[in-house]
Tab-separated table of C-alpha atoms in Angstrom:
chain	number	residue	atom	x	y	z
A	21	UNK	CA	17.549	1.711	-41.291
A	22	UNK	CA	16.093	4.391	-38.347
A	23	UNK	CA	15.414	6.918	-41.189
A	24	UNK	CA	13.635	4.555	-43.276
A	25	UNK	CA	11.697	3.221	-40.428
A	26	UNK	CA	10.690	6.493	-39.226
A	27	UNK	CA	9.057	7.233	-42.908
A	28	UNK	CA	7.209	4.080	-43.041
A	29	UNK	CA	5.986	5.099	-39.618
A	30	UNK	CA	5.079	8.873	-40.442
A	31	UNK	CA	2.968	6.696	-43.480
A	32	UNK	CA	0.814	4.412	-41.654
A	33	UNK	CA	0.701	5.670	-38.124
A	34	UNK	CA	-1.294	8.535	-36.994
A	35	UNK	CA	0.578	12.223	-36.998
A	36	UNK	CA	-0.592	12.544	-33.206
A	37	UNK	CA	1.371	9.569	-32.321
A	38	UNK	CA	4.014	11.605	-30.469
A	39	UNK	CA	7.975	10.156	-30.667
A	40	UNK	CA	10.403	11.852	-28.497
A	41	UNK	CA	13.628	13.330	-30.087
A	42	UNK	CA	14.570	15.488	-33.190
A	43	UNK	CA	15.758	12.042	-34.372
A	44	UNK	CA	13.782	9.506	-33.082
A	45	UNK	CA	15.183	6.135	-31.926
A	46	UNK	CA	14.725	2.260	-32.362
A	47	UNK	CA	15.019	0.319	-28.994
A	48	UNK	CA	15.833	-3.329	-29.845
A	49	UNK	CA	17.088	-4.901	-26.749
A	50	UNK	CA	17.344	-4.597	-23.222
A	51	UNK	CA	18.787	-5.761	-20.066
A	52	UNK	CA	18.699	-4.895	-16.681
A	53	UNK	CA	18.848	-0.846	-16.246
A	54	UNK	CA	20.067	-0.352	-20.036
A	55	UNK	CA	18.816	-0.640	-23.632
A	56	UNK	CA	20.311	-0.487	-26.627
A	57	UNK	CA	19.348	1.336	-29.916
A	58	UNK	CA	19.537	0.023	-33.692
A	59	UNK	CA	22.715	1.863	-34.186
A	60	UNK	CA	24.466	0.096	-31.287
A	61	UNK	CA	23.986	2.744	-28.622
A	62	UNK	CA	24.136	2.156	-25.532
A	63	UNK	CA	21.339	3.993	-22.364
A	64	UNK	CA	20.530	3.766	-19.084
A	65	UNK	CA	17.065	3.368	-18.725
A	66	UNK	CA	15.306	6.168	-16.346
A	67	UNK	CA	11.724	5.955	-17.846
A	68	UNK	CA	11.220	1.955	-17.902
A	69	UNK	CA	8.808	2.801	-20.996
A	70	UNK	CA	6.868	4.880	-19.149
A	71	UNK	CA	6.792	3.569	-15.517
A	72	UNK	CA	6.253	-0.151	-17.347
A	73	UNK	CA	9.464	-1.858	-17.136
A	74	UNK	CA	9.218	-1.811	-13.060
A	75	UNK	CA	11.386	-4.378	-12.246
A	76	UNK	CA	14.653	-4.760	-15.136
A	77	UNK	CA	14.971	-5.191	-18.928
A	78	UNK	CA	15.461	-9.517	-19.757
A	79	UNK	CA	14.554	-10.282	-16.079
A	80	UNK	CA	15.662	-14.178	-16.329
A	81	UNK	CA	12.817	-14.976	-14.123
A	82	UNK	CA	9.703	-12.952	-16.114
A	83	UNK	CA	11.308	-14.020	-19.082
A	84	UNK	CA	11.312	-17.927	-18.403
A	85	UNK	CA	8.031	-17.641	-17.290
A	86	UNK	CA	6.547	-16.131	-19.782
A	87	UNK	CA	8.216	-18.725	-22.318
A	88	UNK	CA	7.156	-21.556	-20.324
A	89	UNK	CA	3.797	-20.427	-19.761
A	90	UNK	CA	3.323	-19.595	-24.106
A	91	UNK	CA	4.631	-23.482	-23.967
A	92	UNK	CA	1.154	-24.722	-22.887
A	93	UNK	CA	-1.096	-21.980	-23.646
A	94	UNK	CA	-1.267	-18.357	-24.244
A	95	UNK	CA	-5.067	-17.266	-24.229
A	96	UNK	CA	-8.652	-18.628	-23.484
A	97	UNK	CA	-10.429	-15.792	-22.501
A	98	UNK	CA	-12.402	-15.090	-19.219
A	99	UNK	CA	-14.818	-17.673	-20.153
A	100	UNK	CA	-12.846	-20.629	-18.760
A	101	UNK	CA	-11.405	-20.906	-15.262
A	102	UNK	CA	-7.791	-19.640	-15.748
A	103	UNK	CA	-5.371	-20.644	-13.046
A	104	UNK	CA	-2.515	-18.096	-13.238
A	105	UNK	CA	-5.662	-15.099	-13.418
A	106	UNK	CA	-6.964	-16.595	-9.869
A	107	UNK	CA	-3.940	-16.685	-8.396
A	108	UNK	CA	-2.577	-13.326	-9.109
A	109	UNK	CA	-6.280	-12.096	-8.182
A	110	UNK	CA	-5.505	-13.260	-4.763
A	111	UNK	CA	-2.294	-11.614	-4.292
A	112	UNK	CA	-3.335	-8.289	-5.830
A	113	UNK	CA	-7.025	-8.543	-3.345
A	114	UNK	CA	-4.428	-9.182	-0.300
A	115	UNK	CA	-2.349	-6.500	-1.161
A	116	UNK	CA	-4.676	-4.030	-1.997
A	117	UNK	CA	-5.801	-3.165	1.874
A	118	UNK	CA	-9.269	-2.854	0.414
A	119	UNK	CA	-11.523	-5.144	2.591
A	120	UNK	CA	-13.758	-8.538	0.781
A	121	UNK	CA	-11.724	-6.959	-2.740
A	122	UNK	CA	-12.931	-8.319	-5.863
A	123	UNK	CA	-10.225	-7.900	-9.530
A	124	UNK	CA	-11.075	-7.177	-12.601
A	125	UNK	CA	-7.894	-7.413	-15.382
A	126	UNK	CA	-7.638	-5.064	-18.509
A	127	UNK	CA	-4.878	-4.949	-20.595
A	128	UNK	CA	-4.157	-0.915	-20.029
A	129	UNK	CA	-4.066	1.702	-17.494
A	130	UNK	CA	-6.887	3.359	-19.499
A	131	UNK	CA	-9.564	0.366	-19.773
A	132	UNK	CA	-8.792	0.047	-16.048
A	133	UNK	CA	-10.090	3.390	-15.712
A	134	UNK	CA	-12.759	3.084	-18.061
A	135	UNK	CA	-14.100	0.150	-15.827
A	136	UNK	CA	-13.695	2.137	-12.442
A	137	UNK	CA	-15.867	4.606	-13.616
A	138	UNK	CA	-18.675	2.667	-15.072
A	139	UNK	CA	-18.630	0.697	-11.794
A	140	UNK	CA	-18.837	3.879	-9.887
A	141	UNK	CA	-21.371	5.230	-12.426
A	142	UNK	CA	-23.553	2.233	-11.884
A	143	UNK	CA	-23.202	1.424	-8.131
A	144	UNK	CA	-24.328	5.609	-7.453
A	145	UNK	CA	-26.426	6.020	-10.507
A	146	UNK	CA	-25.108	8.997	-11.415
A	147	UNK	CA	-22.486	10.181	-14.229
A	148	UNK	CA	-20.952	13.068	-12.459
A	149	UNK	CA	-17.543	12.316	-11.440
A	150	UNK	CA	-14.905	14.749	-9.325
A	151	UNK	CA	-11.691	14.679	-10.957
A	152	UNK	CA	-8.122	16.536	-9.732
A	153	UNK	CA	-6.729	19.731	-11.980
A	154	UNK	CA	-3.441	18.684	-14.114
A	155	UNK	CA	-4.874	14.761	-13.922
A	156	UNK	CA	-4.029	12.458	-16.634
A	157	UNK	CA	-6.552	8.741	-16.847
A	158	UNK	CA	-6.166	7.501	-20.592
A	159	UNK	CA	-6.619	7.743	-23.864
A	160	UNK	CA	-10.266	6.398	-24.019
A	161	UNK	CA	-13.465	8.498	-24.700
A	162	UNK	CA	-14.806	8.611	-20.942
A	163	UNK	CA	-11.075	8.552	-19.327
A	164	UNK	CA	-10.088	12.196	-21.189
A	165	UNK	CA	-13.486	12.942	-20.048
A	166	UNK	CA	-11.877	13.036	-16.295
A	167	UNK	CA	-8.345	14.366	-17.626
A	168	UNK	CA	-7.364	17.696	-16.241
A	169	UNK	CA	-4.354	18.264	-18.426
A	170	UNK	CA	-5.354	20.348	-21.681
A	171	UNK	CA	-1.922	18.964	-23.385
A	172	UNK	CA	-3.438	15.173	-23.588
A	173	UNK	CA	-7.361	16.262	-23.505
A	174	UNK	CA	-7.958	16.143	-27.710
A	175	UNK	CA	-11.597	17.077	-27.224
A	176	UNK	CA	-14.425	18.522	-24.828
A	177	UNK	CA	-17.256	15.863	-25.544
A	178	UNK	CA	-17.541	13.144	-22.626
A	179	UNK	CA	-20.190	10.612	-21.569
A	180	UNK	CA	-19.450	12.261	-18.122
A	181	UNK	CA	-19.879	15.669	-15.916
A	182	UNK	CA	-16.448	16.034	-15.061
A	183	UNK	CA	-16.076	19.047	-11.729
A	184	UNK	CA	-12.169	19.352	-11.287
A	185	UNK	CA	-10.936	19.685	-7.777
A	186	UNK	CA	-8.017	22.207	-6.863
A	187	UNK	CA	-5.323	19.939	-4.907
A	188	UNK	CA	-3.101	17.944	-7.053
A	189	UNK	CA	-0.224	20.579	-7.330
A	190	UNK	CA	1.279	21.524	-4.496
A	191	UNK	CA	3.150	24.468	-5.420
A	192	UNK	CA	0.862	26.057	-8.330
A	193	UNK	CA	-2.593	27.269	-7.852
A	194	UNK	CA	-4.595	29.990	-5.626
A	195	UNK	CA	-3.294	27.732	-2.398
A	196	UNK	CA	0.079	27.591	-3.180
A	197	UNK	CA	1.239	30.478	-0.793
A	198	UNK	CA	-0.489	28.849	2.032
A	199	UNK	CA	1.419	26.203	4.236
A	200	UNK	CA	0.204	22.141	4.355
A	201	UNK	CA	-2.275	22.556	6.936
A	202	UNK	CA	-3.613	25.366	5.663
A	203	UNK	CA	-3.596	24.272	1.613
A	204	UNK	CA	-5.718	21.168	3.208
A	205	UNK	CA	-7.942	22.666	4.831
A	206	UNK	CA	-8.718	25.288	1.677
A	207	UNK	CA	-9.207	22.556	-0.761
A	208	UNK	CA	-11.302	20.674	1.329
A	209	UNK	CA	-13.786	23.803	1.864
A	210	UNK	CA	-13.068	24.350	-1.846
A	211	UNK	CA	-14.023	20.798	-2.227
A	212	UNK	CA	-17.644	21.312	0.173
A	213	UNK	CA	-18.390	24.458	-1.655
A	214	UNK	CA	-18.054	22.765	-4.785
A	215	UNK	CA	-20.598	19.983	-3.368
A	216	UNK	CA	-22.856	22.481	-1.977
A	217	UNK	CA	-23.844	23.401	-6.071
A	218	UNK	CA	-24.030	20.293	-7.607
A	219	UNK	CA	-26.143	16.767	-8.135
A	220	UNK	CA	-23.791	13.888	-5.198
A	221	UNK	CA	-20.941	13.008	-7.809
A	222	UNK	CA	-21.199	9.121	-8.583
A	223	UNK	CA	-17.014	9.373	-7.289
A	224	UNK	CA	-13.410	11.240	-7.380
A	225	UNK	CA	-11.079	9.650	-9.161
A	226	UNK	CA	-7.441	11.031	-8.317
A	227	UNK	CA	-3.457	9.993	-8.771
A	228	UNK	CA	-1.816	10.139	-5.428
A	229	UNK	CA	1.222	11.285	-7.446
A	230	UNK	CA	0.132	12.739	-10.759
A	231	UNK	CA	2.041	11.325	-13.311
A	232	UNK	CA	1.552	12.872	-17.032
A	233	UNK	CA	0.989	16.007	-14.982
A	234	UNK	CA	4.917	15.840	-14.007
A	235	UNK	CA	5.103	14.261	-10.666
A	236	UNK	CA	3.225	16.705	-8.629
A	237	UNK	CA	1.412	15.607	-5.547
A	238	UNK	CA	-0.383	17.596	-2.759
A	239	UNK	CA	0.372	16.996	0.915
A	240	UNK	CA	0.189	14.015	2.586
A	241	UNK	CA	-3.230	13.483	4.094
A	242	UNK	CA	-5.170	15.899	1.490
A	243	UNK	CA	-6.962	12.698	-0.097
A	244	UNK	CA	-7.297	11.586	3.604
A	245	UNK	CA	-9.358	14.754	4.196
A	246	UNK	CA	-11.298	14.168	1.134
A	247	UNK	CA	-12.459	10.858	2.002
A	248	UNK	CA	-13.938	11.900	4.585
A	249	UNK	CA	-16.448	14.704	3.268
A	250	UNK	CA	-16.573	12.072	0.356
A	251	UNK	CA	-17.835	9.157	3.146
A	252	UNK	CA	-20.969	11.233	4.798
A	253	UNK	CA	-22.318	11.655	1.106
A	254	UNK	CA	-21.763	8.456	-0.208
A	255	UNK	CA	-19.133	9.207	-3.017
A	256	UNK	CA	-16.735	6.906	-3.865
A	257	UNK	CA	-13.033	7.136	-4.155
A	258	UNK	CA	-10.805	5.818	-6.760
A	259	UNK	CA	-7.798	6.025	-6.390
A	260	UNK	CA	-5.582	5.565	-10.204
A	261	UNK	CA	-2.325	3.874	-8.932
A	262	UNK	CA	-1.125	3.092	-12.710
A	263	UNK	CA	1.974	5.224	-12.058
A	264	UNK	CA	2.453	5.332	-8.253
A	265	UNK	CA	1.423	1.225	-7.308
A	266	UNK	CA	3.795	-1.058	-6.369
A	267	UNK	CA	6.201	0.620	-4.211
A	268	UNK	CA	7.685	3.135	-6.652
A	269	UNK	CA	7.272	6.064	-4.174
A	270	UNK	CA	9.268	3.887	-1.544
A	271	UNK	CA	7.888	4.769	1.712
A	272	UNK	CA	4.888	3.067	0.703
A	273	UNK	CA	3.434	-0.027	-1.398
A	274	UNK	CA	0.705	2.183	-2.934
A	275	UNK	CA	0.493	5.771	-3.130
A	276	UNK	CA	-2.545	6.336	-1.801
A	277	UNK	CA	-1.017	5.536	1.794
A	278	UNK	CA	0.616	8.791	2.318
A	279	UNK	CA	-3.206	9.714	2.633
A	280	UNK	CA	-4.713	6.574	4.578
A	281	UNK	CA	-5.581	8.363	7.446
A	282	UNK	CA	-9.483	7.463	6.867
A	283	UNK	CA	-8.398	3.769	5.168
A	284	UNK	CA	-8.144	2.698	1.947
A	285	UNK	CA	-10.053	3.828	-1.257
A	286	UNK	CA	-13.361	2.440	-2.278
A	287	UNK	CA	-11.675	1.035	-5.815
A	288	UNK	CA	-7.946	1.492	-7.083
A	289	UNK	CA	-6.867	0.880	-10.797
A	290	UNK	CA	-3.397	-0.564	-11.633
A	291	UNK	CA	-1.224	-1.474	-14.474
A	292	UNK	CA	2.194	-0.288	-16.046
A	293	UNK	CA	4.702	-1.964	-13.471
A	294	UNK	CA	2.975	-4.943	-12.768
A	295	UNK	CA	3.661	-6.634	-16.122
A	296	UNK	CA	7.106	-5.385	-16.853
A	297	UNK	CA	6.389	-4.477	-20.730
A	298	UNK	CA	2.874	-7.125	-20.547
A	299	UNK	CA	0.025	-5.743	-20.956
A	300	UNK	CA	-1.886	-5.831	-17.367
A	301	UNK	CA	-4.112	-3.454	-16.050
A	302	UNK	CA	-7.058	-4.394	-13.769
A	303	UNK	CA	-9.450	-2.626	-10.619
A	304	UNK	CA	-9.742	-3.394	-7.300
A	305	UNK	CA	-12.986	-2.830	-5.246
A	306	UNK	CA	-15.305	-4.080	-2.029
A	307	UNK	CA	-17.461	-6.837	-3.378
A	308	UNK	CA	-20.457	-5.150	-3.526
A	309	UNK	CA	-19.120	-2.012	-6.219
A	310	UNK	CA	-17.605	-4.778	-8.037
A	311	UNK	CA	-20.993	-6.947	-8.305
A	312	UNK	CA	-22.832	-4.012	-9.308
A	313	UNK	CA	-23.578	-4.780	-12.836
A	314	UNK	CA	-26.740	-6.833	-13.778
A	315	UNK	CA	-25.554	-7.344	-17.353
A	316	UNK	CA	-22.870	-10.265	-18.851
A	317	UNK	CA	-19.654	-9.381	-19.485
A	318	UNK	CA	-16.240	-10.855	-20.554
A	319	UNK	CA	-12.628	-9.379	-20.994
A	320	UNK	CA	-11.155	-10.892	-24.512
A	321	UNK	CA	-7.671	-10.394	-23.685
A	322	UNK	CA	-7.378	-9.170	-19.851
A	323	UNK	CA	-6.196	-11.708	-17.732
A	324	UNK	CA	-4.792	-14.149	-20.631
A	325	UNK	CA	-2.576	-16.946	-19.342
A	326	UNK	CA	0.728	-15.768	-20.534
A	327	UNK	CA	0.486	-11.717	-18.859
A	328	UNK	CA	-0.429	-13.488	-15.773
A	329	UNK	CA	2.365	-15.546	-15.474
A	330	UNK	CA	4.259	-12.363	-16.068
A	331	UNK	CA	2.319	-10.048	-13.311
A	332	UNK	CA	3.130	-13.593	-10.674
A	333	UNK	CA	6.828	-13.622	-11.587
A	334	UNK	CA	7.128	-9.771	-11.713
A	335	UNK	CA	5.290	-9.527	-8.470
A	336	UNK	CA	7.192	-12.159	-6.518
A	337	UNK	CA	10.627	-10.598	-7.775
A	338	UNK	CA	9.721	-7.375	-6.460
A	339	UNK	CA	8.296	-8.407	-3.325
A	340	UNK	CA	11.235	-11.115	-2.643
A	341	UNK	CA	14.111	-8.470	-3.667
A	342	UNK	CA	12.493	-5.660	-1.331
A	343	UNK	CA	12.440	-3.250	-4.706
A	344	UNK	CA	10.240	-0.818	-2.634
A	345	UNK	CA	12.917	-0.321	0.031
A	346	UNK	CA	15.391	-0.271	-2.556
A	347	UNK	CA	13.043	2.918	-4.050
A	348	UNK	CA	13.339	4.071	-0.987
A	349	UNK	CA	16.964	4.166	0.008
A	350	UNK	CA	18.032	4.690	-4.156
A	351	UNK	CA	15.344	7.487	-4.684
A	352	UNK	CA	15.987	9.550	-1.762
A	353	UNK	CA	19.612	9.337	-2.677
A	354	UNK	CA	19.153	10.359	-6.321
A	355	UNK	CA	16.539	12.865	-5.283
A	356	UNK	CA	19.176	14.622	-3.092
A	357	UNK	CA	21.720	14.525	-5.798
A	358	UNK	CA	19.660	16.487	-7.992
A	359	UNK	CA	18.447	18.794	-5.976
A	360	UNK	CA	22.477	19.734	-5.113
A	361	UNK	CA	23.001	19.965	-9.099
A	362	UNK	CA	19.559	21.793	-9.718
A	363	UNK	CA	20.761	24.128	-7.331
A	364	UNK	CA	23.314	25.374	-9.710
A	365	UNK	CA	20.915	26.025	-12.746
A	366	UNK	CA	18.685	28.701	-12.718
A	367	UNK	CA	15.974	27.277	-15.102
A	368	UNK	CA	14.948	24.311	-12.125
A	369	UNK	CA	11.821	25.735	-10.562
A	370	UNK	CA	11.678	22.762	-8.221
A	371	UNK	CA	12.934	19.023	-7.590
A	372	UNK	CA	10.246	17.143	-6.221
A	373	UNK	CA	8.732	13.210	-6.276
A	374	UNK	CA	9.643	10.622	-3.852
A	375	UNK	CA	11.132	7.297	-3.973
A	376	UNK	CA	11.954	6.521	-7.706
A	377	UNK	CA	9.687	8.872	-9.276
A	378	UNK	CA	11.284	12.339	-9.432
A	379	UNK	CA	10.254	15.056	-11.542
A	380	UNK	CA	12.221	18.362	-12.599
A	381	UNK	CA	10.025	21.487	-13.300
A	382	UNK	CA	12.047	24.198	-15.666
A	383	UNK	CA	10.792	27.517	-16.202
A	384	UNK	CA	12.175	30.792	-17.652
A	385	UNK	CA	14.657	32.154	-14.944
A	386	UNK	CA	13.953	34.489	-12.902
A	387	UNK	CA	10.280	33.949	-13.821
A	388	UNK	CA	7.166	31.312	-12.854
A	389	UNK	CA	6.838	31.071	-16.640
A	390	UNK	CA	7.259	27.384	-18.135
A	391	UNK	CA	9.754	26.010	-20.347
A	392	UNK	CA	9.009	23.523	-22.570
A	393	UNK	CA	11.699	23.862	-25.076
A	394	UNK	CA	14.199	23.908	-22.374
A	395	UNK	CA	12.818	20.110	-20.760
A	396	UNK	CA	12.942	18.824	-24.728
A	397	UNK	CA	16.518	20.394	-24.950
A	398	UNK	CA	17.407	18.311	-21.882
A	399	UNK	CA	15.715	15.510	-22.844
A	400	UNK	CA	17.910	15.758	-26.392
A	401	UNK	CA	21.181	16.178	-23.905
A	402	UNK	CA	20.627	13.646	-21.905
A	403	UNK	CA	20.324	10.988	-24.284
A	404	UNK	CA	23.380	12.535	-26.374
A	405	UNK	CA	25.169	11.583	-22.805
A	406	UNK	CA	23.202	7.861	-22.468
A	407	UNK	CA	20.374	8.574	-20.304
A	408	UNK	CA	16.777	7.846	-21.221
A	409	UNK	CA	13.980	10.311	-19.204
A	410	UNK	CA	10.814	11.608	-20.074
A	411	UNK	CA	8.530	14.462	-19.934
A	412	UNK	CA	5.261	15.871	-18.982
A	413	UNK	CA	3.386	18.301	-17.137
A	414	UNK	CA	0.422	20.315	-16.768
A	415	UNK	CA	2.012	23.913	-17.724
A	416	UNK	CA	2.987	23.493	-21.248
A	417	UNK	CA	5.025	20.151	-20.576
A	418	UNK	CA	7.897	21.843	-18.777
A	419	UNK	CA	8.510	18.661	-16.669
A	420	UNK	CA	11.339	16.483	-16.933
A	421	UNK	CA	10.065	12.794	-15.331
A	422	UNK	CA	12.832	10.299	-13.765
A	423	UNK	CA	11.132	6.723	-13.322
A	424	UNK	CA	14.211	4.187	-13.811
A	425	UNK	CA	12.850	0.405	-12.653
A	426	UNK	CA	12.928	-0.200	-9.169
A	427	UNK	CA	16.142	-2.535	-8.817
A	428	UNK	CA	18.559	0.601	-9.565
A	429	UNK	CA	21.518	0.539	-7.824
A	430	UNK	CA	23.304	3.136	-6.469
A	431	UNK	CA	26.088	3.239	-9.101
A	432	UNK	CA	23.885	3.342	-11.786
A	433	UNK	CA	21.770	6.220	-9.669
A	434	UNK	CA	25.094	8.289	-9.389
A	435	UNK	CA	26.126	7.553	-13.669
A	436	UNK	CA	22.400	8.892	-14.396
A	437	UNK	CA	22.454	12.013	-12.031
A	438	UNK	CA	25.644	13.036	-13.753
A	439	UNK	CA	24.477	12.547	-17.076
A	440	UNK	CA	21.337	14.333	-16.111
A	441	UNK	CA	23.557	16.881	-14.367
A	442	UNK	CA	25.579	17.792	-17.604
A	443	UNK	CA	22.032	17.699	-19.709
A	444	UNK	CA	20.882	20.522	-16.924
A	445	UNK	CA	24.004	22.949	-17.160
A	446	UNK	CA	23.528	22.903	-21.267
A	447	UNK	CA	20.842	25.239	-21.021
A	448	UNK	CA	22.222	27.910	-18.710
């Protein structure tokens, strides 16, 4: 049935649509950390459909709410007052720290972006925009305009000038040697300098935690620092919190609070978690960003009845059930136990993330050279042993990516590091 499947889908589906494995699977069901395949196997979950399935698989409570929501109606569109849209609006404004906030919901990650930067295009009236090296923002024309990361960039052409900003990976890079304070203080002159040679930027759009890049971040407080050179010459931040929102990084509810030193960003985008496998994306900005357009406009499907009752159910779950501390206390035990195993195999480079996103860098031993058919031969192990992960990266996708959803408990965080454990030791 898998085999036949996977020729009707090398028939109609596009041969860039990448599918992990040598033998690619069918997922069919899921429930709470696990999933099963079509042939009856069995996996823990530790990459939630890419960062999506935040919460659990068959949460009883997203689930019953999105049936008894599809009972009265599923859609309308923007052009009618829509209850369940206004009311997670008003959560997401509170939450987002950003003062007199305004929402906008998309249905993806990417036309989130895609509306961040027209807003910021408009409001400055200009189309130059600052983007971070090894950044991934979508699959749209304009977001791999702003994508650092050559591995998901298909083609040069953009609506945009797109200047990429040294920062986003800590240990890679002409700062690398140099310790926190120092690596701040070069990107931000590295940042001026840059600034000194160019039109004001319309805005810079970073991920606190780059995600398709492999879980690299900078230092806490670089986008801090960058705000406020950013502030005296009117250019906006935006900060992409697709991956990191939510309270997946643990210590905080988004990610671009390891860096609030100067308060929050001008706009933040958001989907993934919030809709648990629904399609919800959306932007947060001050009022007077968000009003900027003097033209209609309407979103077809963002903000239909029936994803909304998903992102209120999903949101109340998490925030109810603590899921950010349990990122928190869960993460920085997992974290720990695979930094004791990756001590052991010579092809780790580094452990790194926080909370309950964790990446694994492998490179040639004994060299700074990346691996990426060692992270697809541990992706291949790991689900021999159970254990769904991904990958990613900026160096030739040597990355291994460990995002399980955020209720993991601590017996099911011990059962994956093993598995994960065994997967890393195969390739010694």
């Amino acid at each position: 049935m898998t085999d036949d499947l996977l020729g009707r889908h090398r028939s109609v589906l596009p041969d860039w649509l990448a599918l992990y494995y040598e033998h690619p699977i069918e997922i069919t069901h899921g429930e709470g950390r696990h999933v099963w395949d079509a042939g009856g196997n069995r996996y823990l979950d530790f990459f939630g459909g890419i960062l999506t399935t935040m919460t659990a698989h068959a949460l009883p409570e997203i689930t019953k709410a999105v049936s008894d929501q599809a009972g009265r109606i599923v859609h309308s569109s923007t052009l009618y007052l829509n209850r369940p849209m206004v009311e997670l609006a008003e959560r997401i404004a509170k939450l987002s720290g950003i003062p007199d906030a305004r929402v906008f919901f998309t249905t993806s990650g990417t036309e989130a972006n895609d509306t961040a930067l027209l807003l910021a295009t408009t409001y400055r009236r200009s189309n130059t925009v600052l983007a971070m090296r090894n950044s991934y923002h979508g699959r749209s024309f304009s977001s791999v305009g702003i994508t650092g990361n050559r591995g998901w960039s298909p083609t040069s052409l953009s609506p945009l000038q797109t200047l990429y900003v040294h920062g986003g990976v800590r240990t890679r890079g002409p700062f690398a040697a140099l310790d926190d304070y120092d690596y701040v203080a070069a990107c931000v002159d590295d940042l001026k300098d840059l600034l000194g040679h160019t039109r004001p930027p319309a805005a810079l759009i970073a991920e606190p935690v780059q995600g398709v890049g492999g879980f690299t971040s900078p230092p806490d407080g670089l986008y801090a620092a960058f705000r406020e050179v950013l502030h005296e010459r009117g250019i906006l931040w935006i900060a992409d919190e697709v991956q990191t929102g939510w309270g997946r990084t643990g210590e905080h509810f988004w990610g671009w609070q390891a860096h609030g030193r100067s308060g929050p960003p001008d706009m933040l985008t958001f989907a993934k978690g919030i809709g648990n496998g629904m399609s919800i994306g959306g932007v947060v900005a001050r009022s007077e960003i968000m009003n900027c357009l003097d033209a209609h406009s309407i979103s077809t499907f963002g903000g239909t009845q029936i994803t909304m009752a998903a992102g209120l159910a999903n949101l109340t779950y998490l925030l109810e059930h603590d899921l950010q501390g349990n990122a928190r206390r869960v993460g920085g035990l997992l974290i720990e136990r695979l930094r004791a195993a990756a001590a052991q195999v010579p092809a780790v480079r580094e452990v790194r993330g926080r909370g309950l996103m964790i990446g694994i860098e492998l490179t040639v031993p004994g060299t700074d050279r990346a691996d990426p058919e060692a992270a697809s031969a541990v992706l291949e192990a790991a689900r021999e042993g159970g254990l769904l992960i991904g990958k990613g990266g900026g160096h030739d996708t040597s990355a291994l990516r460990i995002a399980p959803p955020l209720s993991l408990n601590v017996a099911e965080a011990e059962e994956g590091a093993d598995i994960l454990e065994r997967a890393l030791r195969s390739i010694r």
